[in-house]
PDB file of C-alpha atoms in Angstrom:
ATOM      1  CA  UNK A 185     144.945 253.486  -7.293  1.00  0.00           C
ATOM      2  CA  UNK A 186     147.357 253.498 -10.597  1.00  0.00           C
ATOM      3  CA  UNK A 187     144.148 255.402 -12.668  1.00  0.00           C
ATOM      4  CA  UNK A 188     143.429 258.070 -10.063  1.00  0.00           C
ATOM      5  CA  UNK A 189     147.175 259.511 -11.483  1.00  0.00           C
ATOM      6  CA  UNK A 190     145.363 260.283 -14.736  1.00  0.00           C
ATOM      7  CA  UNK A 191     142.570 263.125 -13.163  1.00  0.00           C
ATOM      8  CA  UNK A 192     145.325 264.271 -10.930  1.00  0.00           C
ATOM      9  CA  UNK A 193     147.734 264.918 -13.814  1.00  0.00           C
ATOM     10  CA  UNK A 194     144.789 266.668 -15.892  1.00  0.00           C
ATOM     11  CA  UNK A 195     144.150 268.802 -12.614  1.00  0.00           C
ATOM     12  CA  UNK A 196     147.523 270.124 -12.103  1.00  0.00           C
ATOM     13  CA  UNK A 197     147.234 270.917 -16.100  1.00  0.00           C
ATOM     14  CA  UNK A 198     144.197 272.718 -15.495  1.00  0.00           C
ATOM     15  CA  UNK A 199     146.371 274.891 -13.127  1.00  0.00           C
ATOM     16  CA  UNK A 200     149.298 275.582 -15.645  1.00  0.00           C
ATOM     17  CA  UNK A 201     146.996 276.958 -18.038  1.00  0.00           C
ATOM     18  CA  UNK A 202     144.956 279.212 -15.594  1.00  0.00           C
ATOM     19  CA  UNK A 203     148.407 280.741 -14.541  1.00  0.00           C
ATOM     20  CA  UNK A 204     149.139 281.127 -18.029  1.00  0.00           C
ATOM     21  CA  UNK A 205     146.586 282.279 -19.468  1.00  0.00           C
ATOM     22  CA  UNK A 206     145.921 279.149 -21.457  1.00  0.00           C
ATOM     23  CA  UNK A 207     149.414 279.117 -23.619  1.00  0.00           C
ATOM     24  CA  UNK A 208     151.307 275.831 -23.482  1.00  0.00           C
ATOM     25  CA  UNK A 209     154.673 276.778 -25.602  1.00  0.00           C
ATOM     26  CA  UNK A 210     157.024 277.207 -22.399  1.00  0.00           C
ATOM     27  CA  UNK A 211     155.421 273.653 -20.856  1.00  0.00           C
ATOM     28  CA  UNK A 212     158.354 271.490 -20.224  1.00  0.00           C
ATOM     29  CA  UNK A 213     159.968 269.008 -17.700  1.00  0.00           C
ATOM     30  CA  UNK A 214     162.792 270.203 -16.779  1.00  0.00           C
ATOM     31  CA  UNK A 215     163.580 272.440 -14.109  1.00  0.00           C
ATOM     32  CA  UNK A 216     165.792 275.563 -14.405  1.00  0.00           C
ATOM     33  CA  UNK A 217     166.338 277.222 -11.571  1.00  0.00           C
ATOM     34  CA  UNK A 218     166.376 280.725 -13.176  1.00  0.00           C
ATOM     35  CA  UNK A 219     162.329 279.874 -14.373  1.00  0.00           C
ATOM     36  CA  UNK A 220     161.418 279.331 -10.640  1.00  0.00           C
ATOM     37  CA  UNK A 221     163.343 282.462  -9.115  1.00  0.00           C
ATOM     38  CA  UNK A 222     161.568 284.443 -12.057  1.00  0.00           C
ATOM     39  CA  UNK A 223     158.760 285.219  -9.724  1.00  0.00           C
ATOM     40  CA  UNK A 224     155.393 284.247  -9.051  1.00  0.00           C
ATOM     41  CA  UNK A 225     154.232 282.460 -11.893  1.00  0.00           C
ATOM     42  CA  UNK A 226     157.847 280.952 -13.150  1.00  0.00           C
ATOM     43  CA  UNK A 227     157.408 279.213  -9.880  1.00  0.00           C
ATOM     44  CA  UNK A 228     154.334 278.004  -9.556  1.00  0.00           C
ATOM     45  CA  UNK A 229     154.519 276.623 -13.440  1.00  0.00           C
ATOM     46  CA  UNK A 230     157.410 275.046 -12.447  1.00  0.00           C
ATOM     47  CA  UNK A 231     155.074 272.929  -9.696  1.00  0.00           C
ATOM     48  CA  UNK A 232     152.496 272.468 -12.267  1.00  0.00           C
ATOM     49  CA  UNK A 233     155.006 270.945 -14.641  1.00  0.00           C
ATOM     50  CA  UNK A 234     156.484 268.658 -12.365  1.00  0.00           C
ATOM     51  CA  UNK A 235     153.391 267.709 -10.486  1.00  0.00           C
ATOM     52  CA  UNK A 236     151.905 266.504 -14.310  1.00  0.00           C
ATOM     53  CA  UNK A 237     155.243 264.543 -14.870  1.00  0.00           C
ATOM     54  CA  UNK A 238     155.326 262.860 -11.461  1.00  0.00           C
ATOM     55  CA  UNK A 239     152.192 261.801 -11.632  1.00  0.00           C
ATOM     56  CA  UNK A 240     152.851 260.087 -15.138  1.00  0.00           C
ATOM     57  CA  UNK A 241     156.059 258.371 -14.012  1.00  0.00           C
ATOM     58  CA  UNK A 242     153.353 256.807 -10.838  1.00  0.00           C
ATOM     59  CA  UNK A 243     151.189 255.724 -13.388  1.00  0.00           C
ATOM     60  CA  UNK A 244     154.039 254.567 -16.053  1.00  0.00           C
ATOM     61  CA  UNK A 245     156.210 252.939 -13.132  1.00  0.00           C
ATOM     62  CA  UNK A 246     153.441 251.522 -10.543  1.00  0.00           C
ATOM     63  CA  UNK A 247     151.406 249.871 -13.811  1.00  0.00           C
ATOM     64  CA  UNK A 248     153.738 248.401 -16.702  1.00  0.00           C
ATOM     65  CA  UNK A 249     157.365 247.974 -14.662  1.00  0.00           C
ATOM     66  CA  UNK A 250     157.936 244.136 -13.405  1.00  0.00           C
ATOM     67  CA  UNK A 251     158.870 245.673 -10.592  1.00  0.00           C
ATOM     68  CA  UNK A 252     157.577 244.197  -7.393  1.00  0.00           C
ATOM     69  CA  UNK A 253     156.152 245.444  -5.180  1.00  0.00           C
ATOM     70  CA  UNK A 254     154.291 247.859  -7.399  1.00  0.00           C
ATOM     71  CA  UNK A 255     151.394 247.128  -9.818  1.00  0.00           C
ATOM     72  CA  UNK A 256     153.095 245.852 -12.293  1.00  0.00           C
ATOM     73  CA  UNK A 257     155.047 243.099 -10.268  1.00  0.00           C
ATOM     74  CA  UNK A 258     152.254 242.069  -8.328  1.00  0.00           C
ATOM     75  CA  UNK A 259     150.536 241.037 -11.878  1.00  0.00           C
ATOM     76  CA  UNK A 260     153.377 239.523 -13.102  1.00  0.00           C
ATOM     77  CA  UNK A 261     153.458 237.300  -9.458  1.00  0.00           C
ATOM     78  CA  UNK A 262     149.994 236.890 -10.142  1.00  0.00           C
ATOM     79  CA  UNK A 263     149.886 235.584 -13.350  1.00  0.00           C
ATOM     80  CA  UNK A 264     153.043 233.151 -12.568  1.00  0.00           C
ATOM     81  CA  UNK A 265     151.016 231.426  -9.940  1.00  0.00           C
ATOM     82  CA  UNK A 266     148.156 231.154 -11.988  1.00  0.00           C
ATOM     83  CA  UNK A 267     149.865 229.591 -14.758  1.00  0.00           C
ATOM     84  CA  UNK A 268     150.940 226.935 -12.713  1.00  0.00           C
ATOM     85  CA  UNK A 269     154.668 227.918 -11.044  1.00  0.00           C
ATOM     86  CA  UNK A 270     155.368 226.537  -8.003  1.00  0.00           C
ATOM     87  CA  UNK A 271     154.421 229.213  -4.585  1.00  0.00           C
ATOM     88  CA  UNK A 272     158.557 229.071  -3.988  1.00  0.00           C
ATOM     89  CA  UNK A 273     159.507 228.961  -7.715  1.00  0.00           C
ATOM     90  CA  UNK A 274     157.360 232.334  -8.424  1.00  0.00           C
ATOM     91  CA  UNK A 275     158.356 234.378  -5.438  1.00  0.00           C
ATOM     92  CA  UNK A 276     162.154 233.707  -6.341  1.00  0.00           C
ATOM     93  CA  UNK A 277     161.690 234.400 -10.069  1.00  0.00           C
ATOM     94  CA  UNK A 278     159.962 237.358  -8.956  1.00  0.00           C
ATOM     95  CA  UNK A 279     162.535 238.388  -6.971  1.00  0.00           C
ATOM     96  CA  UNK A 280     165.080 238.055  -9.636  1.00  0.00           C
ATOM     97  CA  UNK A 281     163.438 239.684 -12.139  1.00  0.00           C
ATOM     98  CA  UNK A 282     162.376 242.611 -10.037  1.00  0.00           C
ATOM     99  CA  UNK A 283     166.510 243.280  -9.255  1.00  0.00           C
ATOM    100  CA  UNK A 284     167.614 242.859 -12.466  1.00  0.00           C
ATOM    101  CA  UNK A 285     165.007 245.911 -13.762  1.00  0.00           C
ATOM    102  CA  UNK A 286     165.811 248.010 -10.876  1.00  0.00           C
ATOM    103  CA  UNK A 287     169.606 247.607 -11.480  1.00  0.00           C
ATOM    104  CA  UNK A 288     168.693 248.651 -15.318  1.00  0.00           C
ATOM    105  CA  UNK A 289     166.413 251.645 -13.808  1.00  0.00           C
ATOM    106  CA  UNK A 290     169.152 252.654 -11.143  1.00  0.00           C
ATOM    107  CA  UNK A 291     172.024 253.268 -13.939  1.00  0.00           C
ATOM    108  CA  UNK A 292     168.949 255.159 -15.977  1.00  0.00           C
ATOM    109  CA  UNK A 293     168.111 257.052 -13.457  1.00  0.00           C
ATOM    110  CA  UNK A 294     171.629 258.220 -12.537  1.00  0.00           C
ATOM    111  CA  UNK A 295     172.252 259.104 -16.065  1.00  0.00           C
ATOM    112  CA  UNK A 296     168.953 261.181 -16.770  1.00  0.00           C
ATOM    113  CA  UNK A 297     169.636 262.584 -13.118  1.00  0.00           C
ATOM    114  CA  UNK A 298     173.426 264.003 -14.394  1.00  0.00           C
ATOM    115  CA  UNK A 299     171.926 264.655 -17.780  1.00  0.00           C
ATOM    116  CA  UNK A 300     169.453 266.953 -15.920  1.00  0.00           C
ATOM    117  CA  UNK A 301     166.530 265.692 -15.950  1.00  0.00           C
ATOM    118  CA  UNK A 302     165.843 266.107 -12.677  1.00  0.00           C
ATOM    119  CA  UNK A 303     162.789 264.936 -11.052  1.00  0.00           C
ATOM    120  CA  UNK A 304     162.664 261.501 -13.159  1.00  0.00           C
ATOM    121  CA  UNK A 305     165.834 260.592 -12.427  1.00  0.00           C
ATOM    122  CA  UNK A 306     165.610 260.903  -8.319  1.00  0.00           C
ATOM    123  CA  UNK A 307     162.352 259.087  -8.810  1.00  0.00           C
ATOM    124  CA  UNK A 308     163.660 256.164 -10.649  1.00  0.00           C
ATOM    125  CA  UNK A 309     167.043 256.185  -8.516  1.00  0.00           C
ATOM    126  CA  UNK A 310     164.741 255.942  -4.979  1.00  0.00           C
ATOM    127  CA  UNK A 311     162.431 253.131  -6.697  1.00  0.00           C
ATOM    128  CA  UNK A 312     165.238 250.849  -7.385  1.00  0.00           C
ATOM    129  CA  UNK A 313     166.328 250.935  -3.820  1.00  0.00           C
ATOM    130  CA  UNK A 314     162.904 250.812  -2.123  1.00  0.00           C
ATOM    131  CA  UNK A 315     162.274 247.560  -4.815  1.00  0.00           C
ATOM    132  CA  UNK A 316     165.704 245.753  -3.623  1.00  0.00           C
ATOM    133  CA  UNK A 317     164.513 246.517  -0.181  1.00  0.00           C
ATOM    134  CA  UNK A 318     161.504 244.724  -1.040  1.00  0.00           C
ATOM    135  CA  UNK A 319     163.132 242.110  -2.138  1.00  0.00           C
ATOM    136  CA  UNK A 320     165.596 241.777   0.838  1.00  0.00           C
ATOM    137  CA  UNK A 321     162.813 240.874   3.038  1.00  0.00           C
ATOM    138  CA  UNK A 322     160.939 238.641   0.223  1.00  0.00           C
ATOM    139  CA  UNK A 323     164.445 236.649   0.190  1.00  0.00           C
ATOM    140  CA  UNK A 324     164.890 236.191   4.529  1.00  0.00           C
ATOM    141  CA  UNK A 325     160.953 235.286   4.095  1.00  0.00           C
ATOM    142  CA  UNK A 326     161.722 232.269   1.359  1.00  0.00           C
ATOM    143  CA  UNK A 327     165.022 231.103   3.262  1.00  0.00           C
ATOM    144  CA  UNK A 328     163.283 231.344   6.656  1.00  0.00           C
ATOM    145  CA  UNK A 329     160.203 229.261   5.499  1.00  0.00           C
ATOM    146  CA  UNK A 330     157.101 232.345   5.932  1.00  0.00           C
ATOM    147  CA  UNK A 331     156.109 233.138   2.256  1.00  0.00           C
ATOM    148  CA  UNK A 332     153.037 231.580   3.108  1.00  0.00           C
ATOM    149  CA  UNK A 333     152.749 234.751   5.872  1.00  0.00           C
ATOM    150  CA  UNK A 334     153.172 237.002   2.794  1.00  0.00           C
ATOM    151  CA  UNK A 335     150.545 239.481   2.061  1.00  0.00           C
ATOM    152  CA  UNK A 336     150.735 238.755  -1.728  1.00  0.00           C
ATOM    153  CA  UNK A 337     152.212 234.904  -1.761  1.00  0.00           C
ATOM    154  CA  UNK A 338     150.151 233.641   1.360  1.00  0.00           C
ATOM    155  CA  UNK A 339     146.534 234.492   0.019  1.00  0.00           C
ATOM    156  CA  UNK A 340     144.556 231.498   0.013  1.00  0.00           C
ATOM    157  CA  UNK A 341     143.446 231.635  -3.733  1.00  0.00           C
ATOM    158  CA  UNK A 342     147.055 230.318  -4.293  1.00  0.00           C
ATOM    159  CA  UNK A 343     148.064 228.986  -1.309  1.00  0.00           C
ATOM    160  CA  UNK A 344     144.685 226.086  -1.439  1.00  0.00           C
ATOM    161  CA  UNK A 345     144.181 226.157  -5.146  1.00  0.00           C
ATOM    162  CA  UNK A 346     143.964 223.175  -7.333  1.00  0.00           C
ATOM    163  CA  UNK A 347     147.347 222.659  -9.217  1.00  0.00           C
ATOM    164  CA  UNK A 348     146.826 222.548 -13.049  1.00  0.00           C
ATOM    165  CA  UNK A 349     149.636 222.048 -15.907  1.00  0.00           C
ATOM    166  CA  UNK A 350     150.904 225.234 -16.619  1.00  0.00           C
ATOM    167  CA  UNK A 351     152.845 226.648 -19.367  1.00  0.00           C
ATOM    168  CA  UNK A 352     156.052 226.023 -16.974  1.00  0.00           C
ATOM    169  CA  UNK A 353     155.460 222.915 -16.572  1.00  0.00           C
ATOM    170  CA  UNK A 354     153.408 219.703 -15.230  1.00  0.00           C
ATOM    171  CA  UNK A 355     152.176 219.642 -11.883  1.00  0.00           C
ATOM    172  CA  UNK A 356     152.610 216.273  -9.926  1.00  0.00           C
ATOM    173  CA  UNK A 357     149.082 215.549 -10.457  1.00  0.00           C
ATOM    174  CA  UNK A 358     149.350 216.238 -14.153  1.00  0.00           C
ATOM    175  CA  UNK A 359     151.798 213.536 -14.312  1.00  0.00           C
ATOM    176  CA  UNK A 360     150.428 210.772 -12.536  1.00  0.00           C
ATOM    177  CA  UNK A 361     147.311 211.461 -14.387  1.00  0.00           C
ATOM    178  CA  UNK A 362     148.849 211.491 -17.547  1.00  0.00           C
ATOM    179  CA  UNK A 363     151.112 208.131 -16.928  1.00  0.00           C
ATOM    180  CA  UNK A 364     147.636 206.150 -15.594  1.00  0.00           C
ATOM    181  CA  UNK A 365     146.219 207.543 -18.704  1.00  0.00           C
ATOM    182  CA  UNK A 366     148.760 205.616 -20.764  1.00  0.00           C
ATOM    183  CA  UNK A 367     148.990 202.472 -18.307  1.00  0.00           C
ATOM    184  CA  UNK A 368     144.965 201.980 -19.476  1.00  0.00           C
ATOM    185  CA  UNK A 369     145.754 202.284 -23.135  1.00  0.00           C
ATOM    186  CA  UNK A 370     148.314 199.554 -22.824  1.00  0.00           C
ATOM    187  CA  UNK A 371     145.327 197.595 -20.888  1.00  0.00           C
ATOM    188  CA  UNK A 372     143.070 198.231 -23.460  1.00  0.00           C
ATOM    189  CA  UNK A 373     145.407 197.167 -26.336  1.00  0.00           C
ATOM    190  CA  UNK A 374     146.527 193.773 -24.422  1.00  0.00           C
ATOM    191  CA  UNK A 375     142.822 192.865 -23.610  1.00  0.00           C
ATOM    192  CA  UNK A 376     141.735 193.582 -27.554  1.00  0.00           C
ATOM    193  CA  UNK A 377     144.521 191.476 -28.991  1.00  0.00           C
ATOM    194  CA  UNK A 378     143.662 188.272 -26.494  1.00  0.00           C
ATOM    195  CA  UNK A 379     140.317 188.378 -27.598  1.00  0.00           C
ATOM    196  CA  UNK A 380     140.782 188.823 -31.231  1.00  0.00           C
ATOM    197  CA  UNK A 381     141.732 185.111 -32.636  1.00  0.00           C
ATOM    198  CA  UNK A 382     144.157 184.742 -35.321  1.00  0.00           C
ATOM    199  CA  UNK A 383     143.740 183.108 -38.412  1.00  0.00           C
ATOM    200  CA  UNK A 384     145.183 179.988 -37.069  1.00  0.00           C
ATOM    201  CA  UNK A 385     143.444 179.382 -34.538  1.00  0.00           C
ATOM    202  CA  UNK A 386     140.346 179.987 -36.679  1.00  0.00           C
ATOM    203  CA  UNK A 387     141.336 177.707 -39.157  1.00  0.00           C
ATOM    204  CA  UNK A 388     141.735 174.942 -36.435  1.00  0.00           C
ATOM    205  CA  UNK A 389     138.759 175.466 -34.430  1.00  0.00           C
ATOM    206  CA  UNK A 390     136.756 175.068 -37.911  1.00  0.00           C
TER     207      UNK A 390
END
């Protein structure tokens, strides 16, 4: 899962220092080709370095990117469906939102990549297209009718549950309930001012 990232990037730490011999003031991210040809331990600090970095970008990207269908998206989805949104309604807003981050991480990605960042900027560059992937398929599953076959937008906890208002908006249910709601009050009123007599009919009547 998203936390195992967290002992895996302390491991591969672990390792840098070991090689050498616990100093930290050459630890950096980028990768210079003339550090990994320097022999044995310019190369295998150079793993080290990049292993810890890749293994926060999987932790950074899976968890707190919109991005479906990583952690992060799947929450988002979640938490749409929850509040109320409609199973069709969520899936395309998800779907929206998830392209317009990746084109904002593919231009990113493509500058830190040319700025020479290396390693980050492949990463986020082969995210982007594996999320519009994603989201090619979630689109032919909408317009052909089979989110409900969806691993995510088919579970049963949204597919059969109870819709409530939500912060989108009313559910049908929500409505009807509210408008029978105000149908009684007018009842109510009608029935109290019929049986209330007015003065002059109390003035007659005595």
């Amino acid at each position: 899962g998203v936390l195992s990232h967290g002992p895996q990037g302390l491991f591969w730490f672990l390792i840098y220092l070991a090689i050498n011999s616990g100093q930290t003031s050459d630890f950096e991210f980028r990768t210079y080709f003339t550090i990994i040809s320097s022999g044995p331990q310019g190369f295998f600090s150079t793993v080290c370095e990049q292993s810890i970095l890749l293994n926060i970008l999987l932790m950074w990207f899976n968890l707190f990117l919109p991005v479906y269908p990583l952690d992060g998206g799947r929450i988002m989805t979640s938490a749409m469906l929850l509040m109320g949104v409609a199973l069709n309604k969520a899936a395309l807003l998800t779907m929206l939102i998830t392209m317009l981050v990746s084109l904002v991480l593919f231009v990113m990605s493509t500058i830190s990549f040319i700025d020479g960042i290396g390693i980050s900027g492949t990463f986020g560059f082969l995210l982007s297209i594996f999320a519009v992937v994603k989201c090619y398929q979630l689109y032919f599953m909408i317009t052909g009718g089979r989110l409900r076959d969806h691993k995510l937008f088919g579970r049963a906890c949204y597919i059969n549950r109870v819709s409530r208002p939500g912060l989108f908006q009313l559910s049908s249910a929500a409505r009807m309930a509210s408008t029978a709601e105000g149908e009684d009050d007018q009842d109510d009123q009608r029935e109290d001012e019929t049986m209330v007599p007015t003065e002059t009919e109390a003035g007659q009547s005595s």
